[in-house]
């Protein structure tokens, strides 16, 4: 496959393009961009993926990808990046046009970009304008948040009542609840999380999960029910706060889920800060974060918008 735009050549992704593009692009400007670059990959049919690179005089300067996810089958992910000196020339638009030719008729796309981050994101306005012009609309907002130590009171535990337990990340009870929570909080992008996938993607040793705790309404021996859970992961940098995946039993009502979330988060930040990813769909947790923010007890270090062509 080849095409030209202002002297550029377009071709499929090849081994080594990641390093060639890194030389031109430089390091990622935001944590989200670092993660998004991992979407770029060789084209394949199982799973479906198509990736195109734009070259200028034989030098890769831009790339874009669409790919399917068995976990979120409704939409294809789309990601594009162009060397800073060549933006606003229609290169990403052409990459998207070429990729759409590879998709089934009527296929929906989703994409994400960082709106704001520590030190701001100079690329946000361009990404927003490009995606809106390409037919994408708001789907979900996600925030990366650091919650400060001592920002919430410690919950009151009792012998026959509220209980905090360590949980094995491999336990069936925890895995099942994690799967149910994930599916319940992703109705905006329907997911097919199962117990096995929860282990593979969120809880297994290879994910970096290093421990879990659960908050029960009473001791497990007395039939205690898990109200909320937290899984901790090694931080990206040694000096960074511990990364935590916090959730609750989706069968709880909003008030009970919010109370359980506050209590468990209060335990987690008793002495040390933690970092959380908070989608607006995670309403109980989002409410707690929105309460702590004005008090300067929680700091949003990055905000990302997820947009889709069928939103």
mmCIF file of C-alpha atoms in Angstrom:
data_model
loop_
_atom_site.group_PDB
_atom_site.id
_atom_site.type_symbol
_atom_site.label_atom_id
_atom_site.label_comp_id
_atom_site.label_asym_id
_atom_site.label_seq_id
_atom_site.Cartn_x
_atom_site.Cartn_y
_atom_site.Cartn_z
ATOM 1 C CA UNK A 1 0.000 0.000 0.000
ATOM 2 C CA UNK A 2 1.366 3.421 -0.881
ATOM 3 C CA UNK A 3 0.109 6.946 -1.331
ATOM 4 C CA UNK A 4 1.634 10.393 -1.255
ATOM 5 C CA UNK A 5 0.780 13.667 0.457
ATOM 6 C CA UNK A 6 3.026 16.674 0.042
ATOM 7 C CA UNK A 7 5.934 14.447 -0.934
ATOM 8 C CA UNK A 8 5.285 11.867 1.780
ATOM 9 C CA UNK A 9 5.070 8.109 1.294
ATOM 10 C CA UNK A 10 2.707 5.882 3.269
ATOM 11 C CA UNK A 11 3.465 2.235 4.048
ATOM 12 C CA UNK A 12 2.630 -0.498 6.590
ATOM 13 C CA UNK A 13 4.433 -0.613 9.944
ATOM 14 C CA UNK A 14 7.774 -2.453 9.920
ATOM 15 C CA UNK A 15 9.989 -3.879 12.653
ATOM 16 C CA UNK A 16 12.207 -1.160 14.061
ATOM 17 C CA UNK A 17 9.807 1.692 13.304
ATOM 18 C CA UNK A 18 9.331 2.340 17.009
ATOM 19 C CA UNK A 19 13.012 3.253 17.386
ATOM 20 C CA UNK A 20 13.117 5.208 14.121
ATOM 21 C CA UNK A 21 10.094 7.261 15.169
ATOM 22 C CA UNK A 22 11.471 7.823 18.672
ATOM 23 C CA UNK A 23 14.483 9.556 17.108
ATOM 24 C CA UNK A 24 12.143 11.966 15.298
ATOM 25 C CA UNK A 25 9.410 12.381 17.914
ATOM 26 C CA UNK A 26 11.554 12.499 21.022
ATOM 27 C CA UNK A 27 10.222 11.300 24.370
ATOM 28 C CA UNK A 28 6.471 11.302 25.113
ATOM 29 C CA UNK A 29 5.171 14.590 26.532
ATOM 30 C CA UNK A 30 2.644 12.998 28.907
ATOM 31 C CA UNK A 31 2.222 9.674 30.778
ATOM 32 C CA UNK A 32 -0.747 8.922 28.513
ATOM 33 C CA UNK A 33 1.335 9.451 25.372
ATOM 34 C CA UNK A 34 3.902 6.989 26.697
ATOM 35 C CA UNK A 35 1.164 4.377 27.057
ATOM 36 C CA UNK A 36 -0.518 5.244 23.755
ATOM 37 C CA UNK A 37 2.635 4.686 21.738
ATOM 38 C CA UNK A 38 2.463 1.017 22.698
ATOM 39 C CA UNK A 39 -0.666 0.791 20.504
ATOM 40 C CA UNK A 40 1.519 1.091 17.400
ATOM 41 C CA UNK A 41 2.164 -2.408 16.105
ATOM 42 C CA UNK A 42 2.495 -4.614 13.053
ATOM 43 C CA UNK A 43 -0.709 -5.209 11.085
ATOM 44 C CA UNK A 44 -2.470 -8.494 11.763
ATOM 45 C CA UNK A 45 -5.833 -10.207 11.307
ATOM 46 C CA UNK A 46 -6.119 -12.000 14.663
ATOM 47 C CA UNK A 47 -6.417 -9.762 16.537
ATOM 48 C CA UNK A 48 -7.300 -7.215 13.903
ATOM 49 C CA UNK A 49 -4.793 -4.369 13.619
ATOM 50 C CA UNK A 50 -3.717 -2.042 10.838
ATOM 51 C CA UNK A 51 -0.817 0.377 11.272
ATOM 52 C CA UNK A 52 0.510 2.844 8.693
ATOM 53 C CA UNK A 53 3.709 4.906 8.744
ATOM 54 C CA UNK A 54 4.320 8.143 6.859
ATOM 55 C CA UNK A 55 7.850 8.668 5.551
ATOM 56 C CA UNK A 56 9.591 11.831 4.393
ATOM 57 C CA UNK A 57 12.551 11.010 2.104
ATOM 58 C CA UNK A 58 12.707 7.546 3.635
ATOM 59 C CA UNK A 59 12.562 8.781 7.242
ATOM 60 C CA UNK A 60 9.470 7.788 9.295
ATOM 61 C CA UNK A 61 7.801 10.945 10.637
ATOM 62 C CA UNK A 62 4.262 9.836 11.556
ATOM 63 C CA UNK A 63 2.259 6.707 12.295
ATOM 64 C CA UNK A 64 -1.309 5.705 13.049
ATOM 65 C CA UNK A 65 -3.071 2.501 14.064
ATOM 66 C CA UNK A 66 -6.544 1.015 14.399
ATOM 67 C CA UNK A 67 -7.045 -2.232 16.272
ATOM 68 C CA UNK A 68 -9.749 -4.323 17.863
ATOM 69 C CA UNK A 69 -10.019 -5.397 21.491
ATOM 70 C CA UNK A 70 -11.824 -8.548 22.537
ATOM 71 C CA UNK A 71 -12.410 -6.918 25.931
ATOM 72 C CA UNK A 72 -14.156 -3.874 24.400
ATOM 73 C CA UNK A 73 -15.520 -5.145 21.072
ATOM 74 C CA UNK A 74 -17.908 -2.299 20.209
ATOM 75 C CA UNK A 75 -15.255 0.101 18.887
ATOM 76 C CA UNK A 76 -11.791 0.030 17.324
ATOM 77 C CA UNK A 77 -9.013 1.975 19.047
ATOM 78 C CA UNK A 78 -7.381 4.683 16.945
ATOM 79 C CA UNK A 79 -4.102 6.440 17.669
ATOM 80 C CA UNK A 80 -1.961 8.743 15.531
ATOM 81 C CA UNK A 81 1.173 10.783 16.153
ATOM 82 C CA UNK A 82 2.996 13.177 13.831
ATOM 83 C CA UNK A 83 6.416 14.793 14.247
ATOM 84 C CA UNK A 84 5.930 18.226 15.817
ATOM 85 C CA UNK A 85 7.319 20.161 12.848
ATOM 86 C CA UNK A 86 4.923 18.501 10.400
ATOM 87 C CA UNK A 87 1.619 18.899 12.233
ATOM 88 C CA UNK A 88 -1.416 20.702 10.797
ATOM 89 C CA UNK A 89 -0.509 19.590 7.279
ATOM 90 C CA UNK A 90 -3.215 16.936 7.003
ATOM 91 C CA UNK A 91 -0.912 13.980 7.611
ATOM 92 C CA UNK A 92 -2.973 12.513 10.489
ATOM 93 C CA UNK A 93 -6.137 13.080 8.454
ATOM 94 C CA UNK A 94 -4.675 11.103 5.562
ATOM 95 C CA UNK A 95 -3.484 8.327 7.869
ATOM 96 C CA UNK A 96 -6.989 8.060 9.303
ATOM 97 C CA UNK A 97 -8.535 8.014 5.814
ATOM 98 C CA UNK A 98 -6.253 5.166 4.740
ATOM 99 C CA UNK A 99 -6.944 3.191 7.904
ATOM 100 C CA UNK A 100 -10.709 3.574 7.529
ATOM 101 C CA UNK A 101 -10.439 1.862 4.151
ATOM 102 C CA UNK A 102 -9.242 -1.228 6.042
ATOM 103 C CA UNK A 103 -12.213 -1.311 8.455
ATOM 104 C CA UNK A 104 -15.653 -2.918 8.058
ATOM 105 C CA UNK A 105 -18.372 -0.556 6.847
ATOM 106 C CA UNK A 106 -19.861 1.443 9.686
ATOM 107 C CA UNK A 107 -17.094 0.548 12.170
ATOM 108 C CA UNK A 108 -16.934 2.886 15.152
ATOM 109 C CA UNK A 109 -13.655 4.306 16.408
ATOM 110 C CA UNK A 110 -12.512 5.594 19.778
ATOM 111 C CA UNK A 111 -9.443 7.594 20.731
ATOM 112 C CA UNK A 112 -8.031 9.441 23.716
ATOM 113 C CA UNK A 113 -5.808 12.425 24.339
ATOM 114 C CA UNK A 114 -4.466 14.219 27.383
ATOM 115 C CA UNK A 115 -6.266 17.500 27.966
ATOM 116 C CA UNK A 116 -4.029 18.738 30.763
ATOM 117 C CA UNK A 117 -1.057 17.423 32.685
ATOM 118 C CA UNK A 118 1.616 18.682 35.034
ATOM 119 C CA UNK A 119 3.303 21.454 33.080
ATOM 120 C CA UNK A 120 0.352 21.523 30.607
ATOM 121 C CA UNK A 121 0.168 19.665 27.292
ATOM 122 C CA UNK A 122 0.965 21.771 24.236
ATOM 123 C CA UNK A 123 -0.500 19.101 21.929
ATOM 124 C CA UNK A 124 -3.975 19.032 23.485
ATOM 125 C CA UNK A 125 -5.559 21.723 21.335
ATOM 126 C CA UNK A 126 -4.314 20.149 18.114
ATOM 127 C CA UNK A 127 -5.486 16.678 19.094
ATOM 128 C CA UNK A 128 -8.882 18.006 20.118
ATOM 129 C CA UNK A 129 -9.382 19.933 16.889
ATOM 130 C CA UNK A 130 -8.245 17.050 14.703
ATOM 131 C CA UNK A 131 -10.476 14.468 16.370
ATOM 132 C CA UNK A 132 -13.554 16.736 16.431
ATOM 133 C CA UNK A 133 -13.098 17.477 12.744
ATOM 134 C CA UNK A 134 -12.832 13.728 12.094
ATOM 135 C CA UNK A 135 -16.245 13.106 13.669
ATOM 136 C CA UNK A 136 -15.283 12.140 17.221
ATOM 137 C CA UNK A 137 -17.375 13.316 20.192
ATOM 138 C CA UNK A 138 -17.033 13.093 23.991
ATOM 139 C CA UNK A 139 -17.407 9.626 25.448
ATOM 140 C CA UNK A 140 -15.654 9.634 28.825
ATOM 141 C CA UNK A 141 -13.249 11.672 30.990
ATOM 142 C CA UNK A 142 -10.431 10.008 32.910
ATOM 143 C CA UNK A 143 -8.240 11.612 35.556
ATOM 144 C CA UNK A 144 -4.952 10.519 37.070
ATOM 145 C CA UNK A 145 -5.112 11.623 40.705
ATOM 146 C CA UNK A 146 -2.754 11.603 43.682
ATOM 147 C CA UNK A 147 -4.541 11.520 47.047
ATOM 148 C CA UNK A 148 -2.521 12.979 49.913
ATOM 149 C CA UNK A 149 -1.752 11.211 53.231
ATOM 150 C CA UNK A 150 -4.290 11.775 55.983
ATOM 151 C CA UNK A 151 -6.806 13.323 53.601
ATOM 152 C CA UNK A 152 -9.667 11.151 54.899
ATOM 153 C CA UNK A 153 -10.493 9.881 58.410
ATOM 154 C CA UNK A 154 -9.759 6.309 59.341
ATOM 155 C CA UNK A 155 -12.872 4.095 59.450
ATOM 156 C CA UNK A 156 -14.053 2.609 62.723
ATOM 157 C CA UNK A 157 -13.625 -1.160 62.805
ATOM 158 C CA UNK A 158 -15.201 -3.611 65.276
ATOM 159 C CA UNK A 159 -14.918 -7.313 66.061
ATOM 160 C CA UNK A 160 -18.296 -8.187 64.606
ATOM 161 C CA UNK A 161 -18.666 -5.340 62.133
ATOM 162 C CA UNK A 162 -16.628 -3.459 59.556
ATOM 163 C CA UNK A 163 -13.450 -5.411 58.784
ATOM 164 C CA UNK A 164 -10.338 -4.875 56.670
ATOM 165 C CA UNK A 165 -8.697 -8.026 55.301
ATOM 166 C CA UNK A 166 -5.723 -8.778 53.145
ATOM 167 C CA UNK A 167 -6.784 -10.696 50.047
ATOM 168 C CA UNK A 168 -4.825 -12.977 47.758
ATOM 169 C CA UNK A 169 -4.752 -11.458 44.274
ATOM 170 C CA UNK A 170 -5.400 -14.945 42.940
ATOM 171 C CA UNK A 171 -8.561 -15.541 44.963
ATOM 172 C CA UNK A 172 -11.738 -16.425 43.089
ATOM 173 C CA UNK A 173 -13.815 -14.150 45.339
ATOM 174 C CA UNK A 174 -11.713 -11.086 44.530
ATOM 175 C CA UNK A 175 -11.310 -11.919 40.840
ATOM 176 C CA UNK A 176 -15.056 -12.317 40.388
ATOM 177 C CA UNK A 177 -15.792 -8.995 42.088
ATOM 178 C CA UNK A 178 -13.119 -7.190 40.061
ATOM 179 C CA UNK A 179 -14.662 -8.524 36.850
ATOM 180 C CA UNK A 180 -18.170 -7.461 37.903
ATOM 181 C CA UNK A 181 -16.940 -4.014 38.919
ATOM 182 C CA UNK A 182 -15.048 -3.493 35.664
ATOM 183 C CA UNK A 183 -18.044 -4.418 33.519
ATOM 184 C CA UNK A 184 -20.407 -2.285 35.602
ATOM 185 C CA UNK A 185 -18.226 0.822 35.273
ATOM 186 C CA UNK A 186 -17.663 0.399 31.532
ATOM 187 C CA UNK A 187 -21.204 0.528 30.233
ATOM 188 C CA UNK A 188 -20.045 3.527 28.177
ATOM 189 C CA UNK A 189 -17.699 1.154 26.286
ATOM 190 C CA UNK A 190 -19.189 -2.302 26.932
ATOM 191 C CA UNK A 191 -16.672 -4.836 28.190
ATOM 192 C CA UNK A 192 -16.523 -8.609 28.405
ATOM 193 C CA UNK A 193 -14.334 -8.905 31.496
ATOM 194 C CA UNK A 194 -14.381 -12.410 32.982
ATOM 195 C CA UNK A 195 -12.795 -13.958 36.043
ATOM 196 C CA UNK A 196 -9.973 -15.313 33.886
ATOM 197 C CA UNK A 197 -9.384 -11.996 32.136
ATOM 198 C CA UNK A 198 -9.368 -10.194 35.487
ATOM 199 C CA UNK A 199 -6.492 -12.439 36.503
ATOM 200 C CA UNK A 200 -4.693 -11.964 33.201
ATOM 201 C CA UNK A 201 -5.106 -8.199 32.911
ATOM 202 C CA UNK A 202 -5.449 -6.830 36.446
ATOM 203 C CA UNK A 203 -4.459 -9.270 39.174
ATOM 204 C CA UNK A 204 -1.789 -11.712 37.992
ATOM 205 C CA UNK A 205 1.837 -11.374 39.099
ATOM 206 C CA UNK A 206 2.867 -10.300 35.594
ATOM 207 C CA UNK A 207 0.597 -7.210 35.875
ATOM 208 C CA UNK A 208 2.718 -5.793 38.691
ATOM 209 C CA UNK A 209 -0.028 -6.354 41.269
ATOM 210 C CA UNK A 210 1.701 -6.701 44.601
ATOM 211 C CA UNK A 211 -1.168 -6.965 47.065
ATOM 212 C CA UNK A 212 -4.844 -6.433 47.735
ATOM 213 C CA UNK A 213 -7.095 -5.509 50.640
ATOM 214 C CA UNK A 214 -10.860 -5.757 50.958
ATOM 215 C CA UNK A 215 -13.340 -3.940 53.177
ATOM 216 C CA UNK A 216 -16.128 -6.204 54.507
ATOM 217 C CA UNK A 217 -19.340 -5.325 56.315
ATOM 218 C CA UNK A 218 -18.444 -8.009 58.887
ATOM 219 C CA UNK A 219 -15.767 -10.716 59.306
ATOM 220 C CA UNK A 220 -15.501 -13.241 56.483
ATOM 221 C CA UNK A 221 -16.041 -16.092 58.975
ATOM 222 C CA UNK A 222 -19.450 -14.583 59.745
ATOM 223 C CA UNK A 223 -20.402 -14.372 56.082
ATOM 224 C CA UNK A 224 -19.007 -10.874 55.598
ATOM 225 C CA UNK A 225 -19.584 -9.299 52.200
ATOM 226 C CA UNK A 226 -16.883 -7.371 50.342
ATOM 227 C CA UNK A 227 -17.957 -3.751 50.088
ATOM 228 C CA UNK A 228 -14.830 -2.397 48.391
ATOM 229 C CA UNK A 229 -11.404 -3.597 47.278
ATOM 230 C CA UNK A 230 -8.026 -2.097 46.443
ATOM 231 C CA UNK A 231 -5.208 -3.643 44.424
ATOM 232 C CA UNK A 232 -1.775 -2.019 44.638
ATOM 233 C CA UNK A 233 0.858 -1.953 41.909
ATOM 234 C CA UNK A 234 4.512 -0.998 41.834
ATOM 235 C CA UNK A 235 4.816 2.668 40.832
ATOM 236 C CA UNK A 236 6.357 3.625 37.494
ATOM 237 C CA UNK A 237 9.186 5.380 39.366
ATOM 238 C CA UNK A 238 10.596 4.451 42.791
ATOM 239 C CA UNK A 239 9.779 7.883 44.243
ATOM 240 C CA UNK A 240 6.231 7.968 42.845
ATOM 241 C CA UNK A 241 3.127 7.123 44.924
ATOM 242 C CA UNK A 242 1.876 3.559 44.902
ATOM 243 C CA UNK A 243 -0.599 2.997 42.077
ATOM 244 C CA UNK A 244 -3.953 1.631 43.258
ATOM 245 C CA UNK A 245 -6.955 0.151 41.478
ATOM 246 C CA UNK A 246 -9.911 0.814 43.791
ATOM 247 C CA UNK A 247 -13.419 -0.531 43.272
ATOM 248 C CA UNK A 248 -16.572 -1.613 45.069
ATOM 249 C CA UNK A 249 -19.406 -4.092 44.850
ATOM 250 C CA UNK A 250 -21.498 -2.723 41.943
ATOM 251 C CA UNK A 251 -24.649 -4.113 43.596
ATOM 252 C CA UNK A 252 -24.326 -1.398 46.267
ATOM 253 C CA UNK A 253 -26.398 1.741 45.955
ATOM 254 C CA UNK A 254 -24.658 5.052 45.270
ATOM 255 C CA UNK A 255 -24.639 6.173 48.902
ATOM 256 C CA UNK A 256 -23.344 2.869 50.285
ATOM 257 C CA UNK A 257 -20.720 2.578 47.548
ATOM 258 C CA UNK A 258 -19.512 6.132 48.211
ATOM 259 C CA UNK A 259 -19.256 5.481 51.957
ATOM 260 C CA UNK A 260 -17.337 2.238 51.364
ATOM 261 C CA UNK A 261 -15.011 3.994 48.930
ATOM 262 C CA UNK A 262 -14.294 6.809 51.386
ATOM 263 C CA UNK A 263 -13.583 4.342 54.181
ATOM 264 C CA UNK A 264 -11.211 2.174 52.185
ATOM 265 C CA UNK A 265 -9.425 5.161 50.655
ATOM 266 C CA UNK A 266 -9.047 6.592 54.160
ATOM 267 C CA UNK A 267 -7.176 3.436 55.155
ATOM 268 C CA UNK A 268 -4.990 3.488 52.046
ATOM 269 C CA UNK A 269 -3.812 7.078 52.563
ATOM 270 C CA UNK A 270 -3.426 6.927 56.331
ATOM 271 C CA UNK A 271 0.349 7.447 56.055
ATOM 272 C CA UNK A 272 1.306 7.562 52.381
ATOM 273 C CA UNK A 273 -0.104 9.028 49.146
ATOM 274 C CA UNK A 274 -1.648 6.833 46.466
ATOM 275 C CA UNK A 275 -2.264 7.350 42.770
ATOM 276 C CA UNK A 276 -5.613 6.427 41.204
ATOM 277 C CA UNK A 277 -7.089 6.484 37.716
ATOM 278 C CA UNK A 278 -10.641 7.817 38.017
ATOM 279 C CA UNK A 279 -13.150 7.673 35.174
ATOM 280 C CA UNK A 280 -16.264 9.824 35.527
ATOM 281 C CA UNK A 281 -18.215 6.553 35.227
ATOM 282 C CA UNK A 282 -16.730 5.549 38.593
ATOM 283 C CA UNK A 283 -19.267 7.843 40.259
ATOM 284 C CA UNK A 284 -18.667 7.030 43.974
ATOM 285 C CA UNK A 285 -14.903 7.463 43.636
ATOM 286 C CA UNK A 286 -15.297 10.538 41.437
ATOM 287 C CA UNK A 287 -17.515 12.126 44.109
ATOM 288 C CA UNK A 288 -14.860 11.567 46.768
ATOM 289 C CA UNK A 289 -12.117 13.013 44.553
ATOM 290 C CA UNK A 290 -14.272 16.034 43.688
ATOM 291 C CA UNK A 291 -14.730 16.642 47.415
ATOM 292 C CA UNK A 292 -11.000 16.401 48.185
ATOM 293 C CA UNK A 293 -9.766 18.505 45.270
ATOM 294 C CA UNK A 294 -10.893 21.947 46.534
ATOM 295 C CA UNK A 295 -9.389 21.070 49.917
ATOM 296 C CA UNK A 296 -6.010 20.472 48.208
ATOM 297 C CA UNK A 297 -6.053 16.901 49.491
ATOM 298 C CA UNK A 298 -6.167 15.375 46.010
ATOM 299 C CA UNK A 299 -4.201 16.556 42.985
ATOM 300 C CA UNK A 300 -5.183 15.815 39.397
ATOM 301 C CA UNK A 301 -1.880 15.237 37.585
ATOM 302 C CA UNK A 302 -3.416 14.461 34.192
ATOM 303 C CA UNK A 303 -6.832 14.612 32.579
ATOM 304 C CA UNK A 304 -7.639 12.645 29.440
ATOM 305 C CA UNK A 305 -10.657 12.737 27.146
ATOM 306 C CA UNK A 306 -11.913 9.574 25.482
ATOM 307 C CA UNK A 307 -13.870 10.317 22.318
ATOM 308 C CA UNK A 308 -15.700 8.143 19.800
ATOM 309 C CA UNK A 309 -17.290 8.410 16.369
ATOM 310 C CA UNK A 310 -20.571 6.955 17.655
ATOM 311 C CA UNK A 311 -20.745 8.857 20.959
#
